PDB file of C-alpha atoms in Angstrom:
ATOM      1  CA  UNK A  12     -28.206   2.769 -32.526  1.00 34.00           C
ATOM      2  CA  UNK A  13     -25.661   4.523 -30.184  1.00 40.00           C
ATOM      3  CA  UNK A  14     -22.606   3.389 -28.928  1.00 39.00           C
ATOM      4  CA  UNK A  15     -23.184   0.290 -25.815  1.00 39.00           C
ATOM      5  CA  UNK A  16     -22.591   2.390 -22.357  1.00 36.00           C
ATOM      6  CA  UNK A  17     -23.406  -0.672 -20.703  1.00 35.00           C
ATOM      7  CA  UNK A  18     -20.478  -2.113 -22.067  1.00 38.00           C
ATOM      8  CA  UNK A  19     -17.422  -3.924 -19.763  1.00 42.00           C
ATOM      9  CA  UNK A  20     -13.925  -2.451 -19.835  1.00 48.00           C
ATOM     10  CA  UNK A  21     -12.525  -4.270 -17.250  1.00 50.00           C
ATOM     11  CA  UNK A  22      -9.664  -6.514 -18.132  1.00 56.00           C
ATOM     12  CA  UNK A  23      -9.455 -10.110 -17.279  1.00 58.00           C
ATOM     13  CA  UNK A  24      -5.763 -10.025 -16.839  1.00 67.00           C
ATOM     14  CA  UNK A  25      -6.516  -7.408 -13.778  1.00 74.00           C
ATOM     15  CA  UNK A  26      -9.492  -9.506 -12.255  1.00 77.00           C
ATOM     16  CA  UNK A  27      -6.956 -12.252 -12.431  1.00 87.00           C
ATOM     17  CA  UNK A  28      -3.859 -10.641 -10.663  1.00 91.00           C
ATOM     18  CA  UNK A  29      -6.837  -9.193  -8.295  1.00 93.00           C
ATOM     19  CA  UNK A  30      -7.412 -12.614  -7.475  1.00 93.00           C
ATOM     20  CA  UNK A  31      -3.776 -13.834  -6.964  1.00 94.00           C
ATOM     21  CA  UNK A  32      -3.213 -11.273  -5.174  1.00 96.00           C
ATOM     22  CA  UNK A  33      -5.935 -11.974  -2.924  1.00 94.00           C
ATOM     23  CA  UNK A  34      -4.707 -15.981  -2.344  1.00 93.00           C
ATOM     24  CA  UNK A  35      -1.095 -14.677  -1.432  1.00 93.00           C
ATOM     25  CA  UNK A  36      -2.164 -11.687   1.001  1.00 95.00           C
ATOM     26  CA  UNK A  37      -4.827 -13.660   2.699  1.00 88.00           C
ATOM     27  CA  UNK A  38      -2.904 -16.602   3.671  1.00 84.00           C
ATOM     28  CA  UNK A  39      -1.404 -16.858   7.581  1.00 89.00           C
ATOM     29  CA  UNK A  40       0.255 -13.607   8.357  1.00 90.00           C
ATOM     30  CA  UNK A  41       3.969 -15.681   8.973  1.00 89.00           C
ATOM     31  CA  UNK A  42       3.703 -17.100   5.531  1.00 92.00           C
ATOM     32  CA  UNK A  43       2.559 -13.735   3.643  1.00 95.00           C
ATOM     33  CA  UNK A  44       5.491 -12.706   1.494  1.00 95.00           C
ATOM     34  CA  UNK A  45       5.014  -9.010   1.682  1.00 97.00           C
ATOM     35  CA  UNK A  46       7.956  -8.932  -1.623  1.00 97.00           C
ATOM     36  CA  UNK A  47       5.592 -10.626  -3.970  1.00 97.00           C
ATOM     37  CA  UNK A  48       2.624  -8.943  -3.080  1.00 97.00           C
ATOM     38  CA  UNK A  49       4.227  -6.192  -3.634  1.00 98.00           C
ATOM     39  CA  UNK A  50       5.515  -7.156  -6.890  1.00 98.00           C
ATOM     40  CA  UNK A  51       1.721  -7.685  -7.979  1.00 97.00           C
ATOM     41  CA  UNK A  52       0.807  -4.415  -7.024  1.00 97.00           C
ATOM     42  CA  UNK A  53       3.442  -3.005  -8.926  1.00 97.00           C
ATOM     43  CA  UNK A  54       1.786  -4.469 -11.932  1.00 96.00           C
ATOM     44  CA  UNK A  55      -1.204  -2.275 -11.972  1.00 96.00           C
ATOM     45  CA  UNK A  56       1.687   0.681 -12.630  1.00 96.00           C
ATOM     46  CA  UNK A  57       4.233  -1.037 -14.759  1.00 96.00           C
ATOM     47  CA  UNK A  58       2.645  -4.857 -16.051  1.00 94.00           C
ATOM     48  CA  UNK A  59       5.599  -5.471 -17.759  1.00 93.00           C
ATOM     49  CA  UNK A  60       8.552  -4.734 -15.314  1.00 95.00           C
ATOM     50  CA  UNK A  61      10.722  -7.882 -14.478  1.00 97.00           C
ATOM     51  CA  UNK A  62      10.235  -9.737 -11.204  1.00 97.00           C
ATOM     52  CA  UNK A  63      13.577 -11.826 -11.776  1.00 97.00           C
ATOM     53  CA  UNK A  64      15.236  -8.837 -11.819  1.00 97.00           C
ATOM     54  CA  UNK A  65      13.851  -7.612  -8.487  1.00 98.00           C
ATOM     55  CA  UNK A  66      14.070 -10.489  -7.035  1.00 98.00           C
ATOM     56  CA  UNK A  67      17.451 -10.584  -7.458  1.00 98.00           C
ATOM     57  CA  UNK A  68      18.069  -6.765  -6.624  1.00 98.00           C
ATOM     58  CA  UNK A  69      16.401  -7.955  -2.911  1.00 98.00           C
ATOM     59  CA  UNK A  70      19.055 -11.126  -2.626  1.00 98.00           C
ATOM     60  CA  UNK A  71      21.929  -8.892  -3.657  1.00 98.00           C
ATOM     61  CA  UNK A  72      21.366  -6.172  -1.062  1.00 98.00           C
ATOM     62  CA  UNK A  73      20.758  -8.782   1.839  1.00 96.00           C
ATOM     63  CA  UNK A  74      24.191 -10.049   0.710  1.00 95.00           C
ATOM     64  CA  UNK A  75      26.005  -6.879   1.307  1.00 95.00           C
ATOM     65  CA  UNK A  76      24.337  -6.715   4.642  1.00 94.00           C
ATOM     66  CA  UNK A  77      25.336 -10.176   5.262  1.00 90.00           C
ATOM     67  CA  UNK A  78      28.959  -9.791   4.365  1.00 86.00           C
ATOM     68  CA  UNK A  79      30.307  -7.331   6.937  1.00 75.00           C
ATOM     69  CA  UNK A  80      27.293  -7.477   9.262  1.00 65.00           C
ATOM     70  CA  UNK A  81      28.729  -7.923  13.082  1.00 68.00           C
ATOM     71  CA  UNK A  82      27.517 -10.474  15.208  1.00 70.00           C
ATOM     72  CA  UNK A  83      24.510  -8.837  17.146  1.00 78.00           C
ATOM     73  CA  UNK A  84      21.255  -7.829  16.188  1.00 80.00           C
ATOM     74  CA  UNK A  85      22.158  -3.688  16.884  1.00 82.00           C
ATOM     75  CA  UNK A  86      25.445  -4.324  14.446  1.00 86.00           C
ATOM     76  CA  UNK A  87      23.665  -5.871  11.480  1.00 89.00           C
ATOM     77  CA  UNK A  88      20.656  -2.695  11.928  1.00 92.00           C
ATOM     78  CA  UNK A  89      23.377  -0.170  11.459  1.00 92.00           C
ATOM     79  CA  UNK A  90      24.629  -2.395   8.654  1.00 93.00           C
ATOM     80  CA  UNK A  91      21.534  -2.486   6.564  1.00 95.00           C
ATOM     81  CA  UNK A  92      21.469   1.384   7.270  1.00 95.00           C
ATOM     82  CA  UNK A  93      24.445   2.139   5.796  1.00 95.00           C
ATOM     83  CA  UNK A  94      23.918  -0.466   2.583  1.00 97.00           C
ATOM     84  CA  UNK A  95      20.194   1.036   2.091  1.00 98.00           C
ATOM     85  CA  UNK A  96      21.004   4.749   2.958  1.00 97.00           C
ATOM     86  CA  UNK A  97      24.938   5.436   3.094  1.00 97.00           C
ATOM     87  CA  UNK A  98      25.974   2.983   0.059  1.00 97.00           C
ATOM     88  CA  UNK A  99      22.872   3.048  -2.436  1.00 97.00           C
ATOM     89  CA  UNK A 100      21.522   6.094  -1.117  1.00 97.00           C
ATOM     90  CA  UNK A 101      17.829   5.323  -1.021  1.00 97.00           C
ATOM     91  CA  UNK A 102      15.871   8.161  -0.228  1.00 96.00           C
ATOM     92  CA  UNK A 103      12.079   9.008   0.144  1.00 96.00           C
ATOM     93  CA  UNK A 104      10.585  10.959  -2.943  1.00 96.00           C
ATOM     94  CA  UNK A 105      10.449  14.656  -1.961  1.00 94.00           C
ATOM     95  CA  UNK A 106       9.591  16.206  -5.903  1.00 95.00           C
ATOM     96  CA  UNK A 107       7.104  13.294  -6.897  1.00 95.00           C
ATOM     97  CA  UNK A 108       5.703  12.144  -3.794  1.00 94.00           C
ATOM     98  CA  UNK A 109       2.099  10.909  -5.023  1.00 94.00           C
ATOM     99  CA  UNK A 110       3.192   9.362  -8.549  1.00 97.00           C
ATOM    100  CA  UNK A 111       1.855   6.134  -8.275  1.00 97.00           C
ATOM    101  CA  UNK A 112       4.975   4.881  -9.206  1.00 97.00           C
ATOM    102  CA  UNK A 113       6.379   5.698  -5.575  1.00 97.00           C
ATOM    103  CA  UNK A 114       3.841   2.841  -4.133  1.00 97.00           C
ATOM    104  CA  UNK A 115       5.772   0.451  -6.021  1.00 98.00           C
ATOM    105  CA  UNK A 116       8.518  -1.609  -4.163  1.00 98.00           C
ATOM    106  CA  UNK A 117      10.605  -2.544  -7.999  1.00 98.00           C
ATOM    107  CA  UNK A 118      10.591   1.079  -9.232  1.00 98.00           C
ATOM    108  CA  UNK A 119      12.177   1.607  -5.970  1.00 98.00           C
ATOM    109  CA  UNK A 120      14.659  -1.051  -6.069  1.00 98.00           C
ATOM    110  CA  UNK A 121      14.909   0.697  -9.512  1.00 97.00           C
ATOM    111  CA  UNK A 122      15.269   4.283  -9.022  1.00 97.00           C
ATOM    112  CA  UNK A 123      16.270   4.504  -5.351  1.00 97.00           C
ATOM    113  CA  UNK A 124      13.179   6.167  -4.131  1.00 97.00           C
ATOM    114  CA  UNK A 125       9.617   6.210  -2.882  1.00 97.00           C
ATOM    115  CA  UNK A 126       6.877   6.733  -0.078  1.00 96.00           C
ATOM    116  CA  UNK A 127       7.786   6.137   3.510  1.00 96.00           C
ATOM    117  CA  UNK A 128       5.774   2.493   3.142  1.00 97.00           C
ATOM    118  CA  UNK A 129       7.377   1.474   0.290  1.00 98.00           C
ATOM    119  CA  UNK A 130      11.075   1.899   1.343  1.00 98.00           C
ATOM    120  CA  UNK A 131       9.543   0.601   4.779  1.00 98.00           C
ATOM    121  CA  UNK A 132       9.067  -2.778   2.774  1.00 98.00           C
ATOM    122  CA  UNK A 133      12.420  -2.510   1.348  1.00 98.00           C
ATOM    123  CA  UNK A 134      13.901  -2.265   4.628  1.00 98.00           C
ATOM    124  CA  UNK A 135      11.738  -5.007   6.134  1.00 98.00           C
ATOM    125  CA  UNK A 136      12.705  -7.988   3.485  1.00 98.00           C
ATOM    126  CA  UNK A 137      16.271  -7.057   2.637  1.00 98.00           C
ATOM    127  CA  UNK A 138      16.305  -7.578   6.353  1.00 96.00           C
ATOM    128  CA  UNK A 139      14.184 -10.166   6.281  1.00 96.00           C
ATOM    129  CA  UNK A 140      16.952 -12.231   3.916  1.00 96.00           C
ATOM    130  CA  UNK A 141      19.568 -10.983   5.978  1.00 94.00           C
ATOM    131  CA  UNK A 142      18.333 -13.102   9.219  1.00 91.00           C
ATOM    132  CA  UNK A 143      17.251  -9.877  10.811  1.00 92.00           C
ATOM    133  CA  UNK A 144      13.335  -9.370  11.686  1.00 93.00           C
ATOM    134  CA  UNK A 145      11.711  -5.847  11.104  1.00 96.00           C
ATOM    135  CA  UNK A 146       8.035  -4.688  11.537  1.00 95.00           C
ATOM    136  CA  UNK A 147       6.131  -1.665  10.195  1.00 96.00           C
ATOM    137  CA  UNK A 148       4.638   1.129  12.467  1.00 94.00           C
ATOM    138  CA  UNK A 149       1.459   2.940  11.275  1.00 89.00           C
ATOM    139  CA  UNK A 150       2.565   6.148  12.782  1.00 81.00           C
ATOM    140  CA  UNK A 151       0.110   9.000  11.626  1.00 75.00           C
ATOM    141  CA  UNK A 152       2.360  11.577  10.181  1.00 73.00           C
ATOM    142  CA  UNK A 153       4.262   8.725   7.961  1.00 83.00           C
ATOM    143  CA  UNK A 154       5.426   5.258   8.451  1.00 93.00           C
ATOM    144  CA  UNK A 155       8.308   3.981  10.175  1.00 95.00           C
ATOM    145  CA  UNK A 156       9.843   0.767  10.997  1.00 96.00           C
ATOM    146  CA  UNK A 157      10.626  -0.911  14.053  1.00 94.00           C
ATOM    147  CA  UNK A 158      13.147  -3.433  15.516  1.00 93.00           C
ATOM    148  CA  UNK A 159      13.227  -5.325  18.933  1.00 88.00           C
ATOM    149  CA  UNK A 160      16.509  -5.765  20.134  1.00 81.00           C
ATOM    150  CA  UNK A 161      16.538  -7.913  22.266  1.00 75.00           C
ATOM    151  CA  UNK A 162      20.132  -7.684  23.796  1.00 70.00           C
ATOM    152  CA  UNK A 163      19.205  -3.963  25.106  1.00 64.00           C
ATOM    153  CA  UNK A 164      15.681  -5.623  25.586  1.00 74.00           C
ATOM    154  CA  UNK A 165      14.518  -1.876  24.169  1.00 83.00           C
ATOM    155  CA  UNK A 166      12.669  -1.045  20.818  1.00 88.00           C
ATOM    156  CA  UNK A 167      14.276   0.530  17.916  1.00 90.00           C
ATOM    157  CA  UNK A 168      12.320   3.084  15.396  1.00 92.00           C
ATOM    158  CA  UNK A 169      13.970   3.515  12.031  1.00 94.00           C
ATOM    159  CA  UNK A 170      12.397   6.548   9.328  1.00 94.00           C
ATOM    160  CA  UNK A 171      13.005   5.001   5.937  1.00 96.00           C
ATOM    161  CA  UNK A 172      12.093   7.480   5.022  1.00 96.00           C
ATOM    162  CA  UNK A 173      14.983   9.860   5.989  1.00 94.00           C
ATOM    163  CA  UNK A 174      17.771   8.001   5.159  1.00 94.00           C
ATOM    164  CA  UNK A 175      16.593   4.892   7.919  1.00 94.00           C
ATOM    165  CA  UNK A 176      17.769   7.287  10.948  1.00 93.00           C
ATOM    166  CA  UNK A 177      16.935   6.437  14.258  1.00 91.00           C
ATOM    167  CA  UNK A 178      14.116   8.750  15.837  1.00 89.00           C
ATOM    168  CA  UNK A 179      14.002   8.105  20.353  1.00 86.00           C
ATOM    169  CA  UNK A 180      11.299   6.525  21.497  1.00 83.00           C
ATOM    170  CA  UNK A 181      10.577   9.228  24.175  1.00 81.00           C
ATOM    171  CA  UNK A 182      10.704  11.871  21.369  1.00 81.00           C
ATOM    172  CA  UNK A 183       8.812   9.861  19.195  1.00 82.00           C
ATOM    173  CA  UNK A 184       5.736   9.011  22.334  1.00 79.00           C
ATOM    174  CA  UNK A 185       6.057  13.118  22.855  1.00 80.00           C
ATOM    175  CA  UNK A 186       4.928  14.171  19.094  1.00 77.00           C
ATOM    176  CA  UNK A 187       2.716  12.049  18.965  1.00 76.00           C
ATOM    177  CA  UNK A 188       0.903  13.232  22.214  1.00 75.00           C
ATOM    178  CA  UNK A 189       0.898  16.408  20.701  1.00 74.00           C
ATOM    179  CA  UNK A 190      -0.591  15.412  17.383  1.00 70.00           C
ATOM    180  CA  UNK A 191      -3.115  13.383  19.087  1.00 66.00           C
ATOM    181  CA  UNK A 192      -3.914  16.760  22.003  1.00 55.00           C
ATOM    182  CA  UNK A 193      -5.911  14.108  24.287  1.00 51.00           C
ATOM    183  CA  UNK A 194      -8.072  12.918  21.662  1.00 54.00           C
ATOM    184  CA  UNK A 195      -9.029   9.275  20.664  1.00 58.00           C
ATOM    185  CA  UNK A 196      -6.650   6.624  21.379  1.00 62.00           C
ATOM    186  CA  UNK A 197      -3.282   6.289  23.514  1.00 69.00           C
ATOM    187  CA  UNK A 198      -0.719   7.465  21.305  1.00 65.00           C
ATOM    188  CA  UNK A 199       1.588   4.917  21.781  1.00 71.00           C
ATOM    189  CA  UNK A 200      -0.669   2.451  20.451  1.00 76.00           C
ATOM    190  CA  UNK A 201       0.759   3.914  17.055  1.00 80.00           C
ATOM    191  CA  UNK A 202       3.907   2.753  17.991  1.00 85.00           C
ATOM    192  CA  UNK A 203       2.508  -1.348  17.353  1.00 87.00           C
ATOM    193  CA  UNK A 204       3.551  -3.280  14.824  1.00 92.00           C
ATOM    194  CA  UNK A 205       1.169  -3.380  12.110  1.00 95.00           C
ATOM    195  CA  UNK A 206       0.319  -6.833   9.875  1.00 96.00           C
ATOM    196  CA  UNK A 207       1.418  -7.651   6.278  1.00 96.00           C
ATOM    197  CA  UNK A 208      -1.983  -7.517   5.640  1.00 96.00           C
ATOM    198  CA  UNK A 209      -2.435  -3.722   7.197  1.00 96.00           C
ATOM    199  CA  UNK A 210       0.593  -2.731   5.630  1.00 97.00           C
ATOM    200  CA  UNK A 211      -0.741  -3.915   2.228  1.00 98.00           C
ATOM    201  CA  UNK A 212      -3.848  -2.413   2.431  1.00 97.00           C
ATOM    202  CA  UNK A 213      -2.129   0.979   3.525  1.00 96.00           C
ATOM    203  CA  UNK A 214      -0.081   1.118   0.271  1.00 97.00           C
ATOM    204  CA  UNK A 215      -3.322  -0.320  -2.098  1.00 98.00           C
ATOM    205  CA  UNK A 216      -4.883   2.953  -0.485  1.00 97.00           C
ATOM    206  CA  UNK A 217      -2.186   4.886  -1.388  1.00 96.00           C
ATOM    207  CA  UNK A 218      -2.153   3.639  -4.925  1.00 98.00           C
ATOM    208  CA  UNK A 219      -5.903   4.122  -5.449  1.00 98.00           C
ATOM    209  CA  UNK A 220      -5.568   7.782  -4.316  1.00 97.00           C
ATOM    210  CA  UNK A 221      -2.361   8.300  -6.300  1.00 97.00           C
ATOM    211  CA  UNK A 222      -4.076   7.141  -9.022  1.00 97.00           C
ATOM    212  CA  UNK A 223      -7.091   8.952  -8.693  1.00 97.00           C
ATOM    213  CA  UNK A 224      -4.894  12.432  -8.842  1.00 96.00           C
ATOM    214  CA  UNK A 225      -3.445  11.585 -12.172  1.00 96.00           C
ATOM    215  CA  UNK A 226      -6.848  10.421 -13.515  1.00 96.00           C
ATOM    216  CA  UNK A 227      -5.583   6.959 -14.559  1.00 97.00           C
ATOM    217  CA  UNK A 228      -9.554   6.057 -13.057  1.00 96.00           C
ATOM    218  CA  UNK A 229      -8.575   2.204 -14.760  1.00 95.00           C
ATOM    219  CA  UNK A 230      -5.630   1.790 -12.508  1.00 96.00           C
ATOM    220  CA  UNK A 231      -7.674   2.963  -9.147  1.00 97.00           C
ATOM    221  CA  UNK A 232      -9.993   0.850 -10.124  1.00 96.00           C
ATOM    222  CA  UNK A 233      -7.877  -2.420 -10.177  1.00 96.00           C
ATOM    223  CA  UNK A 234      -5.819  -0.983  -6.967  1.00 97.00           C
ATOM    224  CA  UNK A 235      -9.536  -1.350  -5.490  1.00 97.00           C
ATOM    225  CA  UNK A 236     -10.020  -4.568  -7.258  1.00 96.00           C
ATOM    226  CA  UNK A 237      -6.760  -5.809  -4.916  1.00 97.00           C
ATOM    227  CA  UNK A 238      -8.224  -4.269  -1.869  1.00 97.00           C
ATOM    228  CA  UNK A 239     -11.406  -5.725  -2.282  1.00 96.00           C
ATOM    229  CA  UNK A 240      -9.491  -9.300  -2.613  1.00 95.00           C
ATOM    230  CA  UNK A 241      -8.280  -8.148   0.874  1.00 94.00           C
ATOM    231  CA  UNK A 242     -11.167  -7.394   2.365  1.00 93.00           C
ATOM    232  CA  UNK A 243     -14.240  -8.275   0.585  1.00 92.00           C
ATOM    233  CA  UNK A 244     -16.436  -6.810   2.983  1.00 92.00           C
ATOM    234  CA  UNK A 245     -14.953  -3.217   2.774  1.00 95.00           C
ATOM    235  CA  UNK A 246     -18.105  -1.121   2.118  1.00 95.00           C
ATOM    236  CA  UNK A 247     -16.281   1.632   1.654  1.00 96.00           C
ATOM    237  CA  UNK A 248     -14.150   0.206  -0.979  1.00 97.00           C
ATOM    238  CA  UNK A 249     -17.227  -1.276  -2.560  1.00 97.00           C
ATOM    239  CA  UNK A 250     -18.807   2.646  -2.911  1.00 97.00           C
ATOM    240  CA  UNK A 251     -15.195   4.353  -4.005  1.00 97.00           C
ATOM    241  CA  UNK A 252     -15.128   1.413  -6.999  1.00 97.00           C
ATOM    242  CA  UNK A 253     -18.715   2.252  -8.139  1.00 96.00           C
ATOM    243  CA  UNK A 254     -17.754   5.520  -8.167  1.00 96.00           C
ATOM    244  CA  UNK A 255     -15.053   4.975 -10.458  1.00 97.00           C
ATOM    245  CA  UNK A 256     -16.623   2.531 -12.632  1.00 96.00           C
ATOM    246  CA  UNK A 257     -19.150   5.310 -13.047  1.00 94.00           C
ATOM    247  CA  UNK A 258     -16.310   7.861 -14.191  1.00 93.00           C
ATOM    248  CA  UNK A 259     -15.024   5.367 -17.248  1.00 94.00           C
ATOM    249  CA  UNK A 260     -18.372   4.476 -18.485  1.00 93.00           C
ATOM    250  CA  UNK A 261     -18.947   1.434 -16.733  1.00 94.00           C
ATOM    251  CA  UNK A 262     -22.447   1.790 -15.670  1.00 94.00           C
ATOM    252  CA  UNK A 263     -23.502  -1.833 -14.946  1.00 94.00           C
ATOM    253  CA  UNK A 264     -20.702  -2.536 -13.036  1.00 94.00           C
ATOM    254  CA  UNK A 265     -21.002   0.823 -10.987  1.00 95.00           C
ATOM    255  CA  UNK A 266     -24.510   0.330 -10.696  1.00 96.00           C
ATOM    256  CA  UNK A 267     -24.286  -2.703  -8.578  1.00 96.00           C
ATOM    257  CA  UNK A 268     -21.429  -1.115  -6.522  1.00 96.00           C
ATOM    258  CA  UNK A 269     -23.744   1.635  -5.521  1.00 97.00           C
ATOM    259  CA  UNK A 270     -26.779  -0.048  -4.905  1.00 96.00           C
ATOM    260  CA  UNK A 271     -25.001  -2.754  -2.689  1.00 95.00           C
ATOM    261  CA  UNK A 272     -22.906  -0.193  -0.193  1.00 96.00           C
ATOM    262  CA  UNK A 273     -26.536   1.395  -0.451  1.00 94.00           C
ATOM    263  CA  UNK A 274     -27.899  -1.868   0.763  1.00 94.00           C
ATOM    264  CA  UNK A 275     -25.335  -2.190   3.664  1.00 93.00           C
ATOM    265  CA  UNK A 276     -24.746   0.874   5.121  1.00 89.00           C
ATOM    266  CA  UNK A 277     -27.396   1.797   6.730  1.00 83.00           C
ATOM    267  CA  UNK A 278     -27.164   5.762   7.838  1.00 87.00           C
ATOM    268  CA  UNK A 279     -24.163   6.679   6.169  1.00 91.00           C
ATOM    269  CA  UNK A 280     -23.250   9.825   6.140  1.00 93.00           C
ATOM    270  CA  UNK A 281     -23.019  10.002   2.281  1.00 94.00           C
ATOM    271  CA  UNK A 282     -26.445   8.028   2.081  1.00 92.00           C
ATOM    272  CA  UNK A 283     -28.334  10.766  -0.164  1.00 91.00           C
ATOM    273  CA  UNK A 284     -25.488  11.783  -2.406  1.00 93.00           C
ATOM    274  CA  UNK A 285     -25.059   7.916  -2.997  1.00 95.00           C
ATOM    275  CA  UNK A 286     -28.850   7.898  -3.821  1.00 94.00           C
ATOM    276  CA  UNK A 287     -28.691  10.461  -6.726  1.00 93.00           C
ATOM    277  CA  UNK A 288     -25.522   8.758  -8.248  1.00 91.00           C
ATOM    278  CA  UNK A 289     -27.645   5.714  -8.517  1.00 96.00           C
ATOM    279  CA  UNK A 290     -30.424   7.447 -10.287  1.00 96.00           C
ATOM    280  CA  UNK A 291     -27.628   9.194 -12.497  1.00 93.00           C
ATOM    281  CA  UNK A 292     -26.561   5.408 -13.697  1.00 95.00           C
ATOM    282  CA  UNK A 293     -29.959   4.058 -14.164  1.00 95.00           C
ATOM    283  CA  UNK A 294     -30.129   7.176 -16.617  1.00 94.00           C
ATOM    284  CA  UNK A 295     -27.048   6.569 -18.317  1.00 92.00           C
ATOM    285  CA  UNK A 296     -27.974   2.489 -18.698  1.00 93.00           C
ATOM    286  CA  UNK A 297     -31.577   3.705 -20.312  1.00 91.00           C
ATOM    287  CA  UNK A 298     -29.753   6.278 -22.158  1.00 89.00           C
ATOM    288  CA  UNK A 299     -27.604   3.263 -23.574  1.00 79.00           C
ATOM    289  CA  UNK A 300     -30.000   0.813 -24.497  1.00 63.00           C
ATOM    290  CA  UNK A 301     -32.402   3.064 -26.268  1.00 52.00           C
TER     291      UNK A 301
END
């Protein structure tokens, strides 16, 4: 008899952290500690990094903003600027931009670089320690962050980015008009602040897709594990893990990933092609159990 195709590969130590995960990120958005979510995710990369040690790397950086922070909100801004940016020189990852390392909030506390989102993060709780409330901006082109002062009563848009500099409101509105050319929504409703929860499921996305181009098919499919614990009823999520489970052999599993976004999404675009990847697993499971 041939080797079991039908067997299981995933492990239970993912399912499990997929599940933790899920109880942290779900919880009321003002008790969602966007730092240890994080830290999760960043065990689908690196399992073994320290947390301690991050941890710690977060507390020590508030500090310095702390120390010689001045007494309004627009002082202790420039101060975590020049802590982040001027004195440890965090930077956004031109050279390596979609290693899935990059979507990991300790490798940048680590190595001083990542995506927009990720030193977005890093921004918002080193801030957060520091008594100084930041929220993340979905822009389309990449993310930002954003602060309310309210002694100027006017709204502040840092590019993590770039070194956290400050980009005008007025310029900012203006590109994205002309991104946007009069299509779909008002552009400024880009410039909202997004949830913990969006802002996790923005950088799962970007882990599944990072993951995806280095063909590490195990590791997208625990990032969509995690966004599933998110949001359970993501179809789409639902199809994009059969379709991975169907890549590394796991044919039961991808079978009844298929057949439910099948189910449930009635007149989907990608209906047929769906369709024949079913009938491709039901060959590989009969294939496997002759």
């Amino acid at each position: 008899m041939g080797e079991d195709v039908t067997q299981r590969f995933v492990k239970h130590h993912d399912l499990h952290l997929a599940r933790q995960f899920g109880t942290l990120a779900r919880g009321h958005e003002h008790a969602v500690r966007l730092d240890l979510c994080c830290f999760l995710i960043g065990r689908i990369v690196d399992p073994e990094f320290n947390q301690l040690v991050a941890l710690a790397k977060l507390d020590e950086l508030a500090g310095e903003v702390r120390e010689a922070a001045g007494a309004t909100g627009f002082d202790r801004v420039e101060r975590l600027r020049q802590v982040l940016f001027d004195e440890h020189e965090f930077r956004g990852d031109t050279d390596t931009y979609y290693d899935p390392t990059n979507c990991c909030l300790h490798s940048a506390l680590d190595t001083g670089r990542g995506m927009p989102i990720t030193l977005a993060v890093l921004m918002i709780e080193v801030a957060r320690r520091a008594g100084l409330e930041l929220h993340g901006v979905g822009a389309p082109f990449h993310f930002l962050v954003k602060y309310r002062d309210s002694d100027a009563e006017t709204e502040r848009f840092l590019d993590p980015f770039h070194a956290g500099r400050e980009i005008d409101r007025e310029a900012l509105s203006e590109r994205l008009r002309a991104t946007n050319r009069g299509a779909g929504p008002n552009p400024d409703s880009f410039l909202a602040s997004v949830t913990k929860r969006q802002i996790l499921q923005r950088i799962l996305t970007n882990l599944k897709g990072a993951s995806v181009r280095k063909r590490d098919y195990f590791a997208a499919i625990t990032a969509t594990d995690f966004l599933l614990a998110l949001t359970p009823w993501s179809l789409e999520d639902r199809r994009d893990r059969g379709l991975l489970c169907y890549q590394t052999g796991q044919y039961i599993e991808a079978l009844d990933d298929l057949q439910q976004y099948h189910e449930h999404s009635t007149g989907a675009p990608d209906a047929d092609r769906v369709a024949d990847f079913i009938e491709r697993v039901r060959t590989r499971i009969a294939e496997g159990s002759g």
